[in-house]
Amino acid sequence: LSFALCLLPSVRDRLASPLWQLLQKAFQEAETRGWHLYLVGGAVRDLLLADNEGQVLLEDIDLVVDGFHRSADVGAGVELAKALQQVYPAARLEVHGQFQTAALLWHNDPDLGSLWVDIATARTEFYPYPAANPEVEASSIRQDLYRRDFTINALAVRLTEPRAGELLDFFGGVLDLQSQQIRVLHANSFIEDPTRIYRAVRFAVRLGFEIEPQTERYIRHAIASGIYEQVQGKNGRAPALETRLKSELKYILQAPYWKAALNLLADLGALRCIHPTLELDKNLWWQVRLLARCLRRFDAQKSLEHWQMRLEVLIAYLATEYRGKVANNLQLPTDSIARLQNLDKAQFEVVENLPKCEQISKLVQLLRRYDLPTLILVAVKNPRFVRRNIWRYLTEWRNIKAPLNGNDLKALGYKPGPQYSKMLDVLLAATLDGVVCVNEASPQEIRAAAEAFLAEHFPLASKTKY
Ligand code: CTP
C-alpha cells in the first residue's frame, strides 16, 4: 500500500533546515545516478507521530538507496555516502562493506549538531541460522522493509522523483501507528533476532503503545523455545548479539521509563535473555527501588553510570557463580566485572565486621576500603542494620575530616615526617568518635580541643621542636 499523498512538504517543515538541506543534497545525488532514495525506519515513525506543529528532533536517520552500482563490490549506499562526504567534509565516513552500508557522523556540528546518518543499499537479509549475523543481498525496498522489526518501523518515504514524497506502507504500519500497536512483520522475527524482544518493550513503553497480542505470543514462544540461550554464548552464538543486547539494555535502563520497561520485560519472561534464572521477584524489585533512592542521594551529579548500576543490581541477584560470566557476556567494563565477582567477599566482610564496630572510627575504617558502587550493592542486598550504617557512612561519616592538617601540625612545631599521617589518623578517629569534636562547638573551640588532644596523645617530649 502506498499513499500518493506527498509528504515532502511536511518532512521539510518538521526538520531543522540544515538537516532538510542534507536530505535534499542526498536525493539530488541519487537522482543524478538514476537511483531511488528512501527515508525509512524511526525517522518516518517519529515524523508521522509528531504534532502538526513543531519540529522533530532527529539525531539518527536511516536512508535506503535502491540502485545498482557499476562495481559489484561497492553498494550504491556506500557510493552515495562518499558523494555526500565530498559536500560535507566535516562528516566522518564509516563503511561496512560486507553489508553494503555506510554511515556519516557529525559530532557537535555548528549546523547539524550530533547526527548519525545510516545509508544502506536496498537488500534482503537472510539468516542462515537463527540469531546469526545477517548476510546481505541487493534487493528492492519492499524486501528491505520486510526484514525490519515492527510495522511502525517498516515505513518509508520516497525522496527521489518520480513520486517523491510518497509514503510506502506495505505492512500496515500507519494503521498500527493509529491504533498504537507494536506488531512484528512475521512469525520468526524474534527467533531471528531475540534482541527485538527488548525493542518491542522499549517502543511499547516509550510510545505508550501495546504489544499486539499475536506479537506477544511470538515473544513468549521464542522465550519458551529457549532462544535466550543464543544470547548467552551457547550453540555457536553470534557475538554481535550480546553487543546488541547490551545496547538495548542500556537504552532501556537509562530511559526515564526504565521501571515500567523492566516490569514488562519481566512479565514477558525476557529477563531470561540476561540469565535463565533471573526473575524480577518482590525482593529484587525492592532492591532495584532501593538503588534508585541511593543513586538519587549519593550520586546526584551522575558520576556513576546509573543504567549500569541498575544492571549490576540485576546481575548481583544471580547466584555467585553466574555473575562474572553474565557481566563478561554483556561486555561490562572490567571494574564492574571485578566488583560483581568480588561482591560476596566484600559483603561478607562488611556484614561480619559491622556489628563488631563499637566506634564510628572503626566503622569508617571498615567501609572506606570499598568504592561507592560496591557499598551501594552491599546496601541494597542487606538488612536494615547494614543498610543504615552504610547510608550514614555515605551521608555523614565519610565527609568528616580531621580538624587540623599537616600544615597545622608543622605550625604546632611537630617535625614533618611519616608520623604525620598516623597523628592525623588518630585525630580523625577521635573526631569521628566525638572525643575531640564537641557538638555545636565553634571552629576555634574545635581547633583548641584538637590541639589539646594532640598535646595529650603526642606530648611535648615526643615532638621534635625546630
Ligand atoms: N531494526 C530492526 N531490528 C533490530 C534493530 C533495528 O529491524 N534489531 C531496524 C528497525 O526498522 C529500525 C531501524 O533498524 O527502525 C533502525 O534501528 P534503530 O536506529 O535502532 O531504531 P529506531 O527505530 O531509529 O529507534 P530510535 O528512534 O529509538 O533510535
Short mmCIF file of C-alpha atoms and ligand atoms in Angstrom, two decimals:
data_model
loop_
_atom_site.label_atom_id
_atom_site.label_comp_id
_atom_site.label_asym_id
_atom_site.label_seq_id
_atom_site.Cartn_x
_atom_site.Cartn_y
_atom_site.Cartn_z
CA LEU A 1 0.00 0.00 0.00
CA SER A 2 1.39 3.40 -0.81
CA PHE A 3 -0.05 6.83 -0.21
CA ALA A 4 0.02 9.13 -3.20
CA LEU A 5 -0.08 11.99 -0.72
CA CYS A 6 3.11 13.99 -0.98
CA LEU A 7 4.81 14.04 2.38
CA LEU A 8 7.83 16.06 1.36
CA PRO A 9 6.47 19.45 2.48
CA SER A 10 5.63 18.09 5.91
CA VAL A 11 9.02 16.37 6.21
CA ARG A 12 10.66 19.65 5.22
CA ASP A 13 8.59 21.68 7.70
CA ARG A 14 9.33 19.40 10.60
CA LEU A 15 13.06 19.17 10.15
CA ALA A 16 15.66 21.74 11.06
CA SER A 17 16.66 23.39 7.79
CA PRO A 18 20.32 22.19 7.71
CA LEU A 19 19.02 18.63 8.00
CA TRP A 20 16.49 19.16 5.23
CA GLN A 21 19.28 20.60 3.05
CA LEU A 22 21.32 17.49 3.70
CA LEU A 23 18.41 15.27 2.65
CA GLN A 24 17.91 17.39 -0.46
CA LYS A 25 21.56 17.02 -1.36
CA ALA A 26 21.26 13.26 -0.82
CA PHE A 27 18.26 12.82 -3.08
CA GLN A 28 19.77 15.03 -5.78
CA GLU A 29 22.91 12.89 -5.76
CA ALA A 30 20.75 9.76 -6.00
CA GLU A 31 18.60 11.17 -8.78
CA THR A 32 21.58 12.07 -10.94
CA ARG A 33 22.62 8.44 -10.77
CA GLY A 34 19.13 7.18 -11.57
CA TRP A 35 18.65 5.67 -8.12
CA HIS A 36 15.75 5.77 -5.68
CA LEU A 37 16.34 7.11 -2.21
CA TYR A 38 14.08 6.48 0.78
CA LEU A 39 13.84 7.80 4.29
CA VAL A 40 12.99 4.77 6.44
CA GLY A 41 12.67 3.48 9.99
CA GLY A 42 12.41 5.52 13.18
CA ALA A 43 12.56 8.90 11.45
CA VAL A 44 9.42 8.21 9.43
CA ARG A 45 7.68 6.84 12.51
CA ASP A 46 8.58 9.86 14.61
CA LEU A 47 7.65 12.31 11.85
CA LEU A 48 4.23 10.69 11.48
CA LEU A 49 3.70 10.66 15.22
CA ALA A 50 4.67 14.28 15.67
CA ASP A 51 2.11 17.01 16.19
CA ASN A 52 1.20 19.09 13.21
CA GLU A 53 3.22 21.91 14.58
CA GLY A 54 6.75 21.99 15.81
CA GLN A 55 9.95 20.40 14.66
CA VAL A 56 11.04 16.83 15.22
CA LEU A 57 14.50 16.43 16.64
CA LEU A 58 16.22 13.64 14.72
CA GLU A 59 19.72 12.56 15.65
CA ASP A 60 19.57 9.27 13.87
CA ILE A 61 18.43 8.95 10.28
CA ASP A 62 18.16 5.86 8.12
CA LEU A 63 18.27 6.13 4.35
CA VAL A 64 17.95 3.32 1.85
CA VAL A 65 19.17 3.57 -1.74
CA ASP A 66 17.68 1.34 -4.37
CA GLY A 67 20.07 1.24 -7.26
CA PHE A 68 22.85 -0.75 -8.81
CA HIS A 69 26.38 0.37 -8.84
CA ARG A 70 28.71 -0.49 -11.70
CA SER A 71 31.10 -2.22 -9.33
CA ALA A 72 29.81 -5.32 -7.63
CA ASP A 73 31.99 -4.58 -4.59
CA VAL A 74 30.57 -1.22 -3.65
CA GLY A 75 26.91 -0.79 -2.89
CA ALA A 76 25.03 2.26 -4.06
CA GLY A 77 24.69 3.30 -0.40
CA VAL A 78 28.44 3.43 0.00
CA GLU A 79 28.88 5.50 -3.13
CA LEU A 80 26.15 7.92 -2.08
CA ALA A 81 27.75 8.33 1.34
CA LYS A 82 31.09 9.09 -0.31
CA ALA A 83 29.48 11.64 -2.61
CA LEU A 84 27.85 13.34 0.38
CA GLN A 85 31.09 13.41 2.27
CA GLN A 86 32.60 15.43 -0.57
CA VAL A 87 29.93 18.04 0.12
CA TYR A 88 30.22 17.70 3.91
CA PRO A 89 33.91 17.18 4.65
CA ALA A 90 33.27 17.61 8.40
CA ALA A 91 31.35 14.34 8.42
CA ARG A 92 33.11 11.13 9.38
CA LEU A 93 32.50 8.29 6.98
CA GLU A 94 32.21 4.69 8.11
CA VAL A 95 31.84 1.94 5.57
CA HIS A 96 30.63 -1.53 6.39
CA GLY A 97 31.44 -3.11 3.08
CA GLN A 98 30.18 -6.56 3.89
CA PHE A 99 26.67 -5.23 4.41
CA GLN A 100 26.88 -2.55 1.76
CA THR A 101 26.05 0.07 4.32
CA ALA A 102 27.75 3.32 5.18
CA ALA A 103 27.30 5.88 7.91
CA LEU A 104 28.03 9.59 8.05
CA LEU A 105 28.61 11.01 11.50
CA TRP A 106 28.66 14.57 12.73
CA HIS A 107 29.69 15.45 16.24
CA ASN A 108 28.62 18.83 17.62
CA ASP A 109 28.50 20.31 14.16
CA PRO A 110 27.53 24.01 14.19
CA ASP A 111 24.68 23.34 11.73
CA LEU A 112 23.77 19.71 12.10
CA GLY A 113 24.63 19.15 15.76
CA SER A 114 25.24 15.49 16.51
CA LEU A 115 23.83 13.42 13.74
CA TRP A 116 24.16 9.86 12.57
CA VAL A 117 23.00 9.04 9.03
CA ASP A 118 22.97 5.40 8.01
CA ILE A 119 22.83 4.77 4.29
CA ALA A 120 22.00 1.23 3.26
CA THR A 121 21.60 -0.39 -0.10
CA ALA A 122 18.17 -1.94 -0.56
CA ARG A 123 18.68 -5.54 0.32
CA THR A 124 17.31 -8.73 1.70
CA GLU A 125 18.92 -10.19 4.74
CA PHE A 126 18.63 -13.85 5.23
CA TYR A 127 19.60 -15.63 8.34
CA PRO A 128 21.50 -18.87 7.68
CA TYR A 129 20.72 -19.95 11.21
CA PRO A 130 18.69 -18.19 13.88
CA ALA A 131 20.31 -15.27 15.61
CA ALA A 132 23.34 -15.22 13.35
CA ASN A 133 24.74 -12.18 11.65
CA PRO A 134 22.72 -11.29 8.60
CA GLU A 135 24.10 -11.84 5.13
CA VAL A 136 23.16 -9.33 2.62
CA GLU A 137 21.94 -9.29 -0.95
CA ALA A 138 20.83 -6.40 -3.09
CA SER A 139 17.07 -6.30 -3.50
CA SER A 140 14.11 -3.97 -3.61
CA ILE A 141 12.83 -1.55 -0.98
CA ARG A 142 9.93 -3.83 -0.08
CA GLN A 143 12.31 -6.59 0.82
CA ASP A 144 14.45 -4.15 2.74
CA LEU A 145 11.44 -3.09 4.78
CA TYR A 146 10.29 -6.67 5.26
CA ARG A 147 13.44 -7.57 7.15
CA ARG A 148 12.74 -4.88 9.77
CA ASP A 149 11.38 -5.37 13.24
CA PHE A 150 7.92 -3.82 13.54
CA THR A 151 5.32 -2.48 11.14
CA ILE A 152 5.69 1.01 12.60
CA ASN A 153 9.41 0.89 11.76
CA ALA A 154 8.84 -0.51 8.27
CA LEU A 155 7.52 2.66 6.68
CA ALA A 156 9.39 4.59 4.02
CA VAL A 157 9.07 7.97 2.36
CA ARG A 158 10.41 8.11 -1.18
CA LEU A 159 12.66 11.14 -1.51
CA THR A 160 13.50 10.91 -5.23
CA GLU A 161 11.38 11.51 -8.32
CA PRO A 162 9.16 10.10 -9.69
CA ARG A 163 6.54 10.18 -6.92
CA ALA A 164 8.82 11.94 -4.44
CA GLY A 165 7.10 12.30 -1.07
CA GLU A 166 5.11 9.09 -1.40
CA LEU A 167 4.68 7.11 1.77
CA LEU A 168 5.30 3.37 1.36
CA ASP A 169 3.41 1.26 3.82
CA PHE A 170 3.43 -2.38 2.75
CA PHE A 171 2.64 -3.90 6.13
CA GLY A 172 0.00 -1.74 7.77
CA GLY A 173 2.37 0.49 9.74
CA VAL A 174 0.15 3.56 9.55
CA LEU A 175 -2.82 1.67 10.94
CA ASP A 176 -0.64 0.37 13.76
CA LEU A 177 0.60 3.87 14.49
CA GLN A 178 -3.01 4.97 14.74
CA SER A 179 -4.13 2.05 16.88
CA GLN A 180 -0.87 2.19 18.87
CA GLN A 181 0.26 -1.37 18.30
CA ILE A 182 3.72 -2.91 18.22
CA ARG A 183 3.42 -5.68 15.64
CA VAL A 184 6.09 -7.83 14.01
CA LEU A 185 6.09 -8.50 10.30
CA HIS A 186 6.45 -12.25 10.52
CA ALA A 187 6.36 -15.12 12.99
CA ASN A 188 10.12 -15.72 13.06
CA SER A 189 11.13 -12.18 13.85
CA PHE A 190 12.13 -12.86 17.46
CA ILE A 191 13.77 -16.16 16.65
CA GLU A 192 15.94 -14.42 14.08
CA ASP A 193 16.78 -11.62 16.47
CA PRO A 194 15.93 -12.05 20.16
CA THR A 195 17.04 -8.50 20.94
CA ARG A 196 13.84 -7.43 19.20
CA ILE A 197 12.01 -8.58 22.31
CA TYR A 198 13.76 -5.77 24.16
CA ARG A 199 12.99 -3.38 21.33
CA ALA A 200 9.29 -4.31 21.43
CA VAL A 201 9.24 -3.47 25.13
CA ARG A 202 11.18 -0.26 24.61
CA PHE A 203 8.86 1.04 21.91
CA ALA A 204 5.74 -0.08 23.76
CA VAL A 205 6.70 1.76 26.93
CA ARG A 206 8.27 4.76 25.28
CA LEU A 207 5.39 5.41 22.89
CA GLY A 208 2.67 4.22 25.27
CA PHE A 209 1.70 1.51 22.74
CA GLU A 210 0.54 -2.03 23.30
CA ILE A 211 2.37 -5.13 22.15
CA GLU A 212 -0.18 -6.63 19.77
CA PRO A 213 -1.47 -9.98 21.16
CA GLN A 214 -0.14 -12.21 18.36
CA THR A 215 3.25 -10.48 18.62
CA GLU A 216 3.21 -11.11 22.35
CA ARG A 217 2.56 -14.79 21.69
CA TYR A 218 5.55 -14.86 19.34
CA ILE A 219 7.67 -13.33 22.09
CA ARG A 220 6.52 -15.87 24.65
CA HIS A 221 7.01 -18.68 22.17
CA ALA A 222 10.54 -17.51 21.31
CA ILE A 223 11.41 -17.40 25.00
CA ALA A 224 9.79 -20.75 25.75
CA SER A 225 11.77 -22.29 22.91
CA GLY A 226 14.99 -21.24 24.67
CA ILE A 227 16.01 -18.56 22.19
CA TYR A 228 17.67 -16.67 25.02
CA GLU A 229 20.42 -19.26 25.03
CA GLN A 230 21.58 -17.73 21.76
CA VAL A 231 22.31 -14.53 23.60
CA GLN A 232 24.27 -16.29 26.29
CA GLY A 233 27.03 -17.71 24.22
CA LYS A 234 25.71 -21.17 23.53
CA ASN A 235 25.01 -23.05 20.29
CA GLY A 236 27.60 -21.24 18.19
CA ARG A 237 26.49 -17.77 19.02
CA ALA A 238 26.86 -14.60 17.06
CA PRO A 239 28.86 -12.36 19.42
CA ALA A 240 27.24 -9.31 17.84
CA LEU A 241 24.05 -10.39 19.55
CA GLU A 242 25.47 -9.74 23.01
CA THR A 243 26.59 -6.31 21.91
CA ARG A 244 23.09 -5.61 20.66
CA LEU A 245 21.52 -6.93 23.85
CA LYS A 246 23.81 -4.72 25.87
CA SER A 247 22.92 -1.66 23.84
CA GLU A 248 19.19 -2.40 24.15
CA LEU A 249 19.59 -2.90 27.90
CA LYS A 250 21.47 0.36 28.15
CA TYR A 251 18.83 2.16 26.14
CA ILE A 252 16.09 0.82 28.40
CA LEU A 253 17.84 1.17 31.75
CA GLN A 254 18.87 4.76 31.16
CA ALA A 255 15.49 5.91 29.90
CA PRO A 256 13.09 7.73 32.23
CA TYR A 257 10.64 4.85 31.73
CA TRP A 258 13.07 2.14 32.85
CA LYS A 259 10.89 0.87 35.72
CA ALA A 260 7.87 0.22 33.51
CA ALA A 261 10.10 -1.38 30.87
CA LEU A 262 11.78 -3.64 33.41
CA ASN A 263 8.39 -4.79 34.66
CA LEU A 264 7.19 -5.54 31.15
CA LEU A 265 10.38 -7.44 30.32
CA ALA A 266 9.93 -9.47 33.49
CA ASP A 267 6.29 -10.12 32.71
CA LEU A 268 7.23 -11.49 29.28
CA GLY A 269 9.94 -13.68 30.81
CA ALA A 270 12.51 -11.75 28.79
CA LEU A 271 14.94 -11.23 31.67
CA ARG A 272 15.93 -14.78 30.88
CA CYS A 273 17.93 -13.31 28.00
CA ILE A 274 20.24 -11.94 30.69
CA HIS A 275 20.29 -15.24 32.54
CA PRO A 276 17.79 -18.14 32.58
CA THR A 277 17.44 -17.90 36.36
CA LEU A 278 16.84 -14.16 36.52
CA GLU A 279 13.37 -13.20 37.74
CA LEU A 280 12.10 -9.90 38.97
CA ASP A 281 10.57 -11.16 42.22
CA LYS A 282 9.43 -8.94 45.08
CA ASN A 283 12.84 -8.96 46.66
CA LEU A 284 14.70 -7.89 43.52
CA TRP A 285 12.12 -5.21 42.80
CA TRP A 286 12.69 -3.88 46.31
CA GLN A 287 16.44 -3.82 45.72
CA VAL A 288 16.02 -2.01 42.43
CA ARG A 289 13.91 0.65 44.14
CA LEU A 290 16.37 1.00 46.98
CA LEU A 291 19.06 1.52 44.39
CA ALA A 292 17.05 4.37 42.86
CA ARG A 293 17.00 6.04 46.29
CA CYS A 294 20.72 5.50 46.81
CA LEU A 295 21.58 6.96 43.42
CA ARG A 296 19.40 10.00 43.99
CA ARG A 297 21.03 10.60 47.35
CA PHE A 298 24.67 9.71 46.71
CA ASP A 299 25.17 10.38 43.07
CA ALA A 300 23.06 13.36 42.09
CA GLN A 301 25.99 14.51 39.93
CA LYS A 302 25.74 11.27 37.98
CA SER A 303 29.38 10.39 38.25
CA LEU A 304 28.32 6.74 38.12
CA GLU A 305 26.60 5.17 35.13
CA HIS A 306 23.12 4.75 36.58
CA TRP A 307 21.91 2.34 33.90
CA GLN A 308 24.93 0.17 34.62
CA MET A 309 24.29 0.21 38.37
CA ARG A 310 20.74 -0.97 37.65
CA LEU A 311 22.13 -3.78 35.55
CA GLU A 312 24.65 -4.63 38.27
CA VAL A 313 21.86 -4.97 40.83
CA LEU A 314 20.11 -7.42 38.50
CA ILE A 315 23.31 -9.39 37.94
CA ALA A 316 24.19 -9.30 41.64
CA TYR A 317 20.85 -11.01 42.31
CA LEU A 318 22.06 -14.10 40.45
CA ALA A 319 23.85 -16.92 42.21
CA THR A 320 27.52 -16.07 42.74
CA GLU A 321 28.85 -18.46 40.12
CA TYR A 322 26.89 -16.84 37.27
CA ARG A 323 27.69 -13.19 37.93
CA GLY A 324 31.12 -12.92 36.34
CA LYS A 325 30.10 -14.80 33.22
CA VAL A 326 26.97 -12.74 32.66
CA ALA A 327 28.88 -9.48 33.22
CA ASN A 328 31.52 -10.71 30.79
CA ASN A 329 28.99 -11.71 28.16
CA LEU A 330 27.40 -8.30 28.39
CA GLN A 331 30.85 -6.76 27.97
CA LEU A 332 30.63 -4.63 31.09
CA PRO A 333 33.76 -2.65 31.99
CA THR A 334 36.46 -4.57 33.84
CA ASP A 335 35.91 -2.75 37.15
CA SER A 336 32.25 -3.66 37.03
CA ILE A 337 33.02 -7.33 36.30
CA ALA A 338 35.55 -7.38 39.16
CA ARG A 339 33.04 -5.74 41.51
CA LEU A 340 30.41 -8.37 40.73
CA GLN A 341 32.92 -11.18 41.06
CA ASN A 342 34.18 -9.93 44.43
CA LEU A 343 30.84 -8.86 45.79
CA ASP A 344 30.40 -11.85 48.09
CA LYS A 345 33.76 -11.22 49.71
CA ALA A 346 33.02 -7.53 50.28
CA GLN A 347 29.56 -8.36 51.55
CA PHE A 348 30.87 -11.00 53.92
CA GLU A 349 33.50 -8.67 55.36
CA VAL A 350 31.03 -5.85 55.86
CA VAL A 351 28.24 -7.97 57.33
CA GLU A 352 30.65 -9.86 59.61
CA ASN A 353 32.53 -6.85 60.90
CA LEU A 354 29.92 -4.12 61.10
CA PRO A 355 28.37 -5.39 64.35
CA LYS A 356 31.85 -5.50 65.88
CA CYS A 357 32.49 -1.82 65.21
CA GLU A 358 31.82 -0.22 68.56
CA GLN A 359 33.07 3.14 67.46
CA ILE A 360 32.30 5.16 64.38
CA SER A 361 36.01 5.43 63.60
CA LYS A 362 36.21 1.63 63.32
CA LEU A 363 33.21 1.57 61.04
CA VAL A 364 34.75 4.24 58.83
CA GLN A 365 37.98 2.25 58.67
CA LEU A 366 36.00 -0.79 57.59
CA LEU A 367 33.84 0.88 54.94
CA ARG A 368 36.37 3.18 53.36
CA ARG A 369 38.08 0.19 51.80
CA TYR A 370 35.22 -0.10 49.29
CA ASP A 371 34.20 2.10 46.40
CA LEU A 372 30.79 3.71 46.21
CA PRO A 373 29.23 1.20 43.77
CA THR A 374 30.29 -1.75 45.96
CA LEU A 375 28.83 -0.12 49.06
CA ILE A 376 25.61 0.58 47.21
CA LEU A 377 25.35 -3.03 46.03
CA VAL A 378 26.01 -4.32 49.56
CA ALA A 379 23.49 -1.85 50.99
CA VAL A 380 20.63 -2.84 48.70
CA LYS A 381 21.23 -6.54 49.26
CA ASN A 382 21.29 -6.45 53.05
CA PRO A 383 19.01 -5.95 56.02
CA ARG A 384 18.30 -2.65 57.64
CA PHE A 385 21.15 -2.64 60.13
CA VAL A 386 23.78 -2.92 57.40
CA ARG A 387 21.92 -0.56 55.11
CA ARG A 388 21.53 2.13 57.75
CA ASN A 389 25.18 2.09 58.68
CA ILE A 390 26.30 2.30 55.06
CA TRP A 391 23.78 5.07 54.48
CA ARG A 392 25.08 7.07 57.46
CA TYR A 393 28.66 6.43 56.43
CA LEU A 394 27.93 7.75 52.95
CA THR A 395 25.86 10.72 54.07
CA GLU A 396 27.76 11.83 57.18
CA TRP A 397 30.77 9.98 58.42
CA ARG A 398 32.84 9.75 55.28
CA ASN A 399 32.69 13.55 54.97
CA ILE A 400 34.12 14.25 58.41
CA LYS A 401 37.70 15.47 58.27
CA ALA A 402 40.32 15.87 60.98
CA PRO A 403 40.14 19.46 62.26
CA LEU A 404 43.86 20.00 61.67
CA ASN A 405 46.05 19.27 58.68
CA GLY A 406 49.75 18.77 58.03
CA ASN A 407 50.43 22.48 57.90
CA ASP A 408 48.78 22.91 61.29
CA LEU A 409 50.99 20.17 62.73
CA LYS A 410 54.01 21.95 61.36
CA ALA A 411 52.88 25.23 62.83
CA LEU A 412 52.46 23.49 66.17
CA GLY A 413 56.09 22.50 65.96
CA TYR A 414 55.90 18.81 65.06
CA LYS A 415 58.68 17.68 62.81
CA PRO A 416 57.32 16.73 59.35
CA GLY A 417 57.57 13.03 58.54
CA PRO A 418 55.64 9.80 58.20
CA GLN A 419 54.31 10.15 61.76
CA TYR A 420 52.07 12.96 60.46
CA SER A 421 49.70 10.54 58.80
CA LYS A 422 49.46 8.45 61.97
CA MET A 423 48.80 11.57 64.08
CA LEU A 424 46.14 12.78 61.65
CA ASP A 425 44.52 9.34 61.59
CA VAL A 426 44.35 9.26 65.38
CA LEU A 427 42.96 12.78 65.37
CA LEU A 428 40.36 11.86 62.75
CA ALA A 429 39.31 8.80 64.76
CA ALA A 430 38.98 10.96 67.89
CA THR A 431 36.91 13.45 65.91
CA LEU A 432 34.64 10.75 64.50
CA ASP A 433 34.15 9.25 67.94
CA GLY A 434 33.29 12.62 69.44
CA VAL A 435 36.39 12.76 71.64
CA VAL A 436 37.57 15.96 70.05
CA CYS A 437 34.62 17.50 68.41
CA VAL A 438 32.15 18.92 70.84
CA ASN A 439 28.68 19.31 69.40
CA GLU A 440 27.89 22.82 68.29
CA ALA A 441 31.39 23.99 69.12
CA SER A 442 32.80 26.95 67.20
CA PRO A 443 35.73 26.33 64.80
CA GLN A 444 38.07 27.98 67.32
CA GLU A 445 36.84 25.71 70.11
CA ILE A 446 37.23 22.63 67.90
CA ARG A 447 40.74 23.68 67.00
CA ALA A 448 41.65 24.25 70.60
CA ALA A 449 40.20 20.84 71.52
CA ALA A 450 42.19 19.20 68.71
CA GLU A 451 45.41 20.85 69.82
CA ALA A 452 44.79 19.80 73.39
CA PHE A 453 44.13 16.26 72.21
CA LEU A 454 47.40 16.19 70.30
CA ALA A 455 49.31 17.61 73.21
CA GLU A 456 47.91 14.83 75.37
CA HIS A 457 48.49 11.95 72.94
CA PHE A 458 51.67 13.18 71.29
CA PRO A 459 53.15 15.04 74.23
CA LEU A 460 55.91 17.59 74.05
CA ALA A 461 58.53 15.02 74.91
CA SER A 462 57.84 13.07 71.76
CA LYS A 463 57.66 16.02 69.42
CA THR A 464 60.83 17.35 67.98
CA LYS A 465 60.98 21.11 68.16
CA TYR A 466 62.77 23.06 65.49
N1 CTP B 1 15.97 -2.70 13.22
C1 CTP B 1 15.48 -3.98 13.19
N2 CTP B 1 15.88 -4.90 14.12
C2 CTP B 1 16.78 -4.57 15.07
C3 CTP B 1 17.29 -3.26 15.12
C4 CTP B 1 16.86 -2.34 14.18
O1 CTP B 1 14.67 -4.28 12.33
N3 CTP B 1 17.17 -5.48 15.97
C5 CTP B 1 15.53 -1.73 12.20
C6 CTP B 1 14.24 -1.00 12.53
O2 CTP B 1 13.49 -0.90 11.35
C7 CTP B 1 14.66 0.37 12.96
C8 CTP B 1 15.94 0.58 12.16
O3 CTP B 1 16.50 -0.72 12.02
O4 CTP B 1 13.68 1.33 12.67
C9 CTP B 1 16.93 1.49 12.84
O5 CTP B 1 17.27 1.00 14.12
P1 CTP B 1 17.43 1.95 15.37
O6 CTP B 1 18.13 3.19 14.96
O7 CTP B 1 17.97 1.14 16.49
O8 CTP B 1 15.91 2.23 15.73
P2 CTP B 1 14.95 3.43 15.51
O9 CTP B 1 13.66 2.87 15.02
O10 CTP B 1 15.58 4.50 14.72
O11 CTP B 1 14.69 3.83 17.01
P3 CTP B 1 15.18 5.04 17.88
O12 CTP B 1 14.25 6.12 17.49
O13 CTP B 1 14.97 4.55 19.27
O14 CTP B 1 16.62 5.25 17.51
#
